Short mmCIF file of C-alpha atoms in Angstrom, two decimals:
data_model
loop_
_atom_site.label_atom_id
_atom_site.label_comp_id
_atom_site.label_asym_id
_atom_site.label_seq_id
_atom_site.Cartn_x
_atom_site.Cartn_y
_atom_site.Cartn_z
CA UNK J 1 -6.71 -126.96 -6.98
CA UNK J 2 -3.53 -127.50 -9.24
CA UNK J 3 -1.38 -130.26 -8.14
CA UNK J 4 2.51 -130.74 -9.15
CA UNK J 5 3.22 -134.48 -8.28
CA UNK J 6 7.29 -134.85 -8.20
CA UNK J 7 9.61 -137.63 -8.67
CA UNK J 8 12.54 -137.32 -6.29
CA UNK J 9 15.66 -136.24 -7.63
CA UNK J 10 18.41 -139.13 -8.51
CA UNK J 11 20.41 -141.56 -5.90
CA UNK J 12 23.39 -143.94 -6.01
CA UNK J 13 21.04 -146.67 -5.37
CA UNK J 14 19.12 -144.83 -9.16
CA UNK J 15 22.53 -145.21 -10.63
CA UNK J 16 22.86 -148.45 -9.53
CA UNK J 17 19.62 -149.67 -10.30
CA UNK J 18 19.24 -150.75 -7.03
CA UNK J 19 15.36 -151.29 -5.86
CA UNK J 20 14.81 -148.85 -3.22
CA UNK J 21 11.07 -148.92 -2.06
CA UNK J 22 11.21 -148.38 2.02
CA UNK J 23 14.71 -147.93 2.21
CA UNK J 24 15.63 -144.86 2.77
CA UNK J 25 18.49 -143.68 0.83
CA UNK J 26 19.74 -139.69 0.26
CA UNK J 27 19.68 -137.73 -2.92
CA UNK J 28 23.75 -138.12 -4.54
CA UNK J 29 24.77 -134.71 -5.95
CA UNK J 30 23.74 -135.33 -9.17
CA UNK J 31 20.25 -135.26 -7.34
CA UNK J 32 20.78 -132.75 -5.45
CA UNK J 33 21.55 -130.31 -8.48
CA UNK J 34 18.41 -131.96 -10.51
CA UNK J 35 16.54 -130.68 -7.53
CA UNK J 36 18.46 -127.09 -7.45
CA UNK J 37 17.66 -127.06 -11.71
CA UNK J 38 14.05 -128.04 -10.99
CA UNK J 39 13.54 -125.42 -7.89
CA UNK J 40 14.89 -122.80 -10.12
CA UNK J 41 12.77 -124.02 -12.88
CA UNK J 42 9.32 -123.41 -11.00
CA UNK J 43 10.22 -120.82 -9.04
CA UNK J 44 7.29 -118.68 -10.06
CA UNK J 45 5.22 -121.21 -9.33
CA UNK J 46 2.94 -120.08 -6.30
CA UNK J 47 2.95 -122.88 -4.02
CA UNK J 48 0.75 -122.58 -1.13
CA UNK J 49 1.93 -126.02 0.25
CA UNK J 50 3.83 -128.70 -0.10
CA UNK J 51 3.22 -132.50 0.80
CA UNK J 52 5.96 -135.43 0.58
CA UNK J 53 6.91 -138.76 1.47
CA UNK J 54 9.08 -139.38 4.70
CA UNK J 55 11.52 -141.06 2.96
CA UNK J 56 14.94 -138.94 2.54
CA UNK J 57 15.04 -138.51 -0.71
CA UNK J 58 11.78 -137.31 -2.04
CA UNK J 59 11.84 -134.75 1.66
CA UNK J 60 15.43 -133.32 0.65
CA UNK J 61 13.83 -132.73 -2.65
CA UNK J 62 11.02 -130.86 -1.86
CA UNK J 63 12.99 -128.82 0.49
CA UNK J 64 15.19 -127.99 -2.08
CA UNK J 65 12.62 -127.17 -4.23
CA UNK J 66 11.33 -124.93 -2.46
CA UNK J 67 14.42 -123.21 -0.82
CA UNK J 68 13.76 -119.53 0.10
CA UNK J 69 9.94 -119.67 -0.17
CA UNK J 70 7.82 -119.58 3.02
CA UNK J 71 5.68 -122.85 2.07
CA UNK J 72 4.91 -125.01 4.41
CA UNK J 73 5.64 -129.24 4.21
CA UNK J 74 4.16 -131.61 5.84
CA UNK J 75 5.43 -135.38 5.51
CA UNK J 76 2.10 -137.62 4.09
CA UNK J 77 2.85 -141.10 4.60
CA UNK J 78 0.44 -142.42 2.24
CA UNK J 79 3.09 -140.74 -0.29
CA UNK J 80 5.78 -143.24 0.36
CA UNK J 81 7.29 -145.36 -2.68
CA UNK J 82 6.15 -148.71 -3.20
CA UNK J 83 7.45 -151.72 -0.38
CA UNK J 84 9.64 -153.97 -2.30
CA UNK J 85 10.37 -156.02 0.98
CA UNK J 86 13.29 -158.82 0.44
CA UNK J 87 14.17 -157.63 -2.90
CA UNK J 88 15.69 -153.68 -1.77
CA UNK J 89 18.75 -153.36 -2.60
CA UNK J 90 18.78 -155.82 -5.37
CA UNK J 91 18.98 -155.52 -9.03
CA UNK J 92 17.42 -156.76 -11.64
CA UNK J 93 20.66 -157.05 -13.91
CA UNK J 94 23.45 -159.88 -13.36
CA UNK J 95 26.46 -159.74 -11.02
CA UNK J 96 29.15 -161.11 -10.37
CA UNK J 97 27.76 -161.74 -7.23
CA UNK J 98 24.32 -162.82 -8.79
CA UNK J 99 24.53 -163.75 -11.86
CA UNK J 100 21.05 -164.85 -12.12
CA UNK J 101 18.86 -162.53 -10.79
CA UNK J 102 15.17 -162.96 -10.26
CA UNK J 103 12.93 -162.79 -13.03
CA UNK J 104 10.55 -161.43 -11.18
CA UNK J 105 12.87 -158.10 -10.49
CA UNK J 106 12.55 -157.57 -14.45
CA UNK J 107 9.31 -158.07 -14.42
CA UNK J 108 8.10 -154.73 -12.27
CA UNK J 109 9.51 -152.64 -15.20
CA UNK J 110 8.98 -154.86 -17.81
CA UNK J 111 5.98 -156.98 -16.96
CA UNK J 112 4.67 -155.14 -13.97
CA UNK J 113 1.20 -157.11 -15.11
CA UNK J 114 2.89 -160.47 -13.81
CA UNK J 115 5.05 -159.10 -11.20
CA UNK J 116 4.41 -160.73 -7.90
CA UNK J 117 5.44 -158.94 -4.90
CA UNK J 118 7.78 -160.54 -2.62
CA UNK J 119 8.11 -161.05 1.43
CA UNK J 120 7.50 -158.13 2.89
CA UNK J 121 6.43 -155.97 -0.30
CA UNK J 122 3.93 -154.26 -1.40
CA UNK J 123 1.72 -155.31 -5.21
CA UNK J 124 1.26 -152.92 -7.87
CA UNK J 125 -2.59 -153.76 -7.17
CA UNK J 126 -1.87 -152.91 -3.70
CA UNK J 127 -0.28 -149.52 -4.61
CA UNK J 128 -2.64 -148.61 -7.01
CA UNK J 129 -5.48 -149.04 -4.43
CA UNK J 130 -3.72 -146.66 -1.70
CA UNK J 131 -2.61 -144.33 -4.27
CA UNK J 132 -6.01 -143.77 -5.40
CA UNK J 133 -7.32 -143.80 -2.29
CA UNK J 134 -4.98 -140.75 -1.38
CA UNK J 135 -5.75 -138.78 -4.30
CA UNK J 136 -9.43 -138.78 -3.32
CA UNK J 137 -9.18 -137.82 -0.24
CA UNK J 138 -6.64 -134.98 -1.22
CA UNK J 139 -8.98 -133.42 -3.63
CA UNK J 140 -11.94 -133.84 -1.81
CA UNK J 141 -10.52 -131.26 1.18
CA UNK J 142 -12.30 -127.92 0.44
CA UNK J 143 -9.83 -125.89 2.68
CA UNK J 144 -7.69 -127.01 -0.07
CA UNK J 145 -9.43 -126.23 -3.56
CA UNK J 146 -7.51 -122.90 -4.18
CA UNK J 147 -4.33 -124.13 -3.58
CA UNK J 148 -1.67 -125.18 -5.84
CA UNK J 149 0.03 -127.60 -3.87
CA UNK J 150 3.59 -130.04 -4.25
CA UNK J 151 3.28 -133.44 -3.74
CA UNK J 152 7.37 -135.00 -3.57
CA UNK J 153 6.94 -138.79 -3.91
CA UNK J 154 8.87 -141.72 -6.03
CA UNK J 155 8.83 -143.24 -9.84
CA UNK J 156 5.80 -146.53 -8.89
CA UNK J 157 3.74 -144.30 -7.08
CA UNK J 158 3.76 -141.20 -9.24
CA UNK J 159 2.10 -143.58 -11.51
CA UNK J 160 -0.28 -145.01 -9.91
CA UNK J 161 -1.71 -142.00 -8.82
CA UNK J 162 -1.42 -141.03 -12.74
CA UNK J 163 -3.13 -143.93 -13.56
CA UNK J 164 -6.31 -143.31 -11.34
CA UNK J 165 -6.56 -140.21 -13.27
CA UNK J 166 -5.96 -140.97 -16.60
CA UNK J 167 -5.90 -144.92 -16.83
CA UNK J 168 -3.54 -145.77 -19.39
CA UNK J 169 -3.71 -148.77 -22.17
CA UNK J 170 -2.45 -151.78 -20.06
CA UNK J 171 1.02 -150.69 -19.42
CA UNK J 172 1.56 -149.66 -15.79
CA UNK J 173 4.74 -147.03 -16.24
CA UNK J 174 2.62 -145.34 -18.93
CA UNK J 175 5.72 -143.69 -21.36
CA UNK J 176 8.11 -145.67 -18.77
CA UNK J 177 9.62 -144.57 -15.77
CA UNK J 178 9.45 -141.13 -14.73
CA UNK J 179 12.98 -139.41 -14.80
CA UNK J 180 14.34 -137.89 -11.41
CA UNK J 181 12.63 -134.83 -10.22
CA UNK J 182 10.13 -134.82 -13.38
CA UNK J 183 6.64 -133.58 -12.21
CA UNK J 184 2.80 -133.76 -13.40
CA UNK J 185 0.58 -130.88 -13.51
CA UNK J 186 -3.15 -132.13 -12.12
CA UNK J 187 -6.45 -129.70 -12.30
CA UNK J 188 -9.61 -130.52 -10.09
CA UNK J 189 -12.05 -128.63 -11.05
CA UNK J 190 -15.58 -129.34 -9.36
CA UNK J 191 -13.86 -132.46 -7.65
CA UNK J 192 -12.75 -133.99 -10.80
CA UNK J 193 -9.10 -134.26 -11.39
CA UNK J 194 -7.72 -133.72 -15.50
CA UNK J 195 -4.28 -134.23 -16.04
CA UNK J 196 -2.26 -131.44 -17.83
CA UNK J 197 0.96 -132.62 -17.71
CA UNK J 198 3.51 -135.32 -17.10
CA UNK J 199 6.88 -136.30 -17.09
CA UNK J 200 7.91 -132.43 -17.48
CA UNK J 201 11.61 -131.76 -16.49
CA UNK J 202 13.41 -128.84 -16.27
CA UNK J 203 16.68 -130.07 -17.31
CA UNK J 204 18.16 -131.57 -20.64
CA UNK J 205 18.15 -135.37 -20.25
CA UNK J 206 21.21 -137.47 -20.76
#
């Protein structure tokens, strides 16, 4: 089994550095043309299949990832971003409308150790559990252990399914936050997953 685990391509609410966990905002065109870049990119890449979250933007990626090919996707809940519950939509960065945001916004990319999640979200302990639960239960499935398969998710839980893999040295975001539509390569071999790859793009960065 060889697993590509994608970032979705960018949004307004990325530009705007807007928390978007549940909420379910569209690729902009800037992400849509990551997304074109990236398809062409792996194009001789032999998916078999394709998993992603059902939030918009990590779907419309994947489809457009795989434009043309005959691969099938199916949406896997357990692939949605992290819940950031009262705090989508908000930023971490003054406003004139906030001037003083919460701390504890900064502290999921800075400090993600002493972030606390709000009413309604989800923890990073919390994510890291159901990502790893996921993963197990992915590569486990011998109908799937010849298959090189597309998983189109988001930034927090890209890395915490990362993280079960390959644990890094205290620092949640490993080399920081993954850029829009980058992608990890995964091996399982005998049931054990080895990571390859990560925060591969197919497009200069700005």
């Amino acid at each position: 089994m060889r697993l590509y685990i994608m970032r979705h391509g960018e949004t307004e609410w990325n530009v705007r550095r807007l928390y978007q966990g549940h909420s379910d905002i569209p690729l902009n065109e800037n992400g849509v043309a990551l997304a074109e870049i990236t398809g062409r990119g792996l194009r001789d890449i032999p998916f078999d299949l394709a998993f992603t979250s059902p939030l918009r933007r990590a779907r419309q990626t994947a489809e457009i990832v795989l434009r043309g090919r005959d691969v099938p996707l199916a949406e896997e809940p357990k692939l949605i971003e992290i819940a950031f519950g009262v705090y989508e939509g908000c930023t971490a960065l003054p406003t004139e409308r906030d001037p003083h945001p919460d701390p504890n916004l900064l502290n999921f990319i800075r400090d993600p150790e002493h972030y606390v999640a709000p009413e309604g979200g989800e923890s990073i302990p919390g994510l890291c559990m159901r990502m790893s639960a996921y993963l197990n239960s992915l590569i486990r499935r011998r109908d799937l252990q010849d298959k090189t398969i597309l998983l189109s998710t988001h930034g927090a839980a890209t890395c915490a399914m990362l993280n079960a893999i390959d644990p890094p040295e205290g620092f949640f975001w490993r080399g920081g936050v993954p850029y829009n539509c980058s992608y990890a390569i995964v091996d399982v071999i005998d049931g054990e997953p080895e990571l390859v790859a990560e925060n591969q793009i197919c497009y200069a960065p700005a």
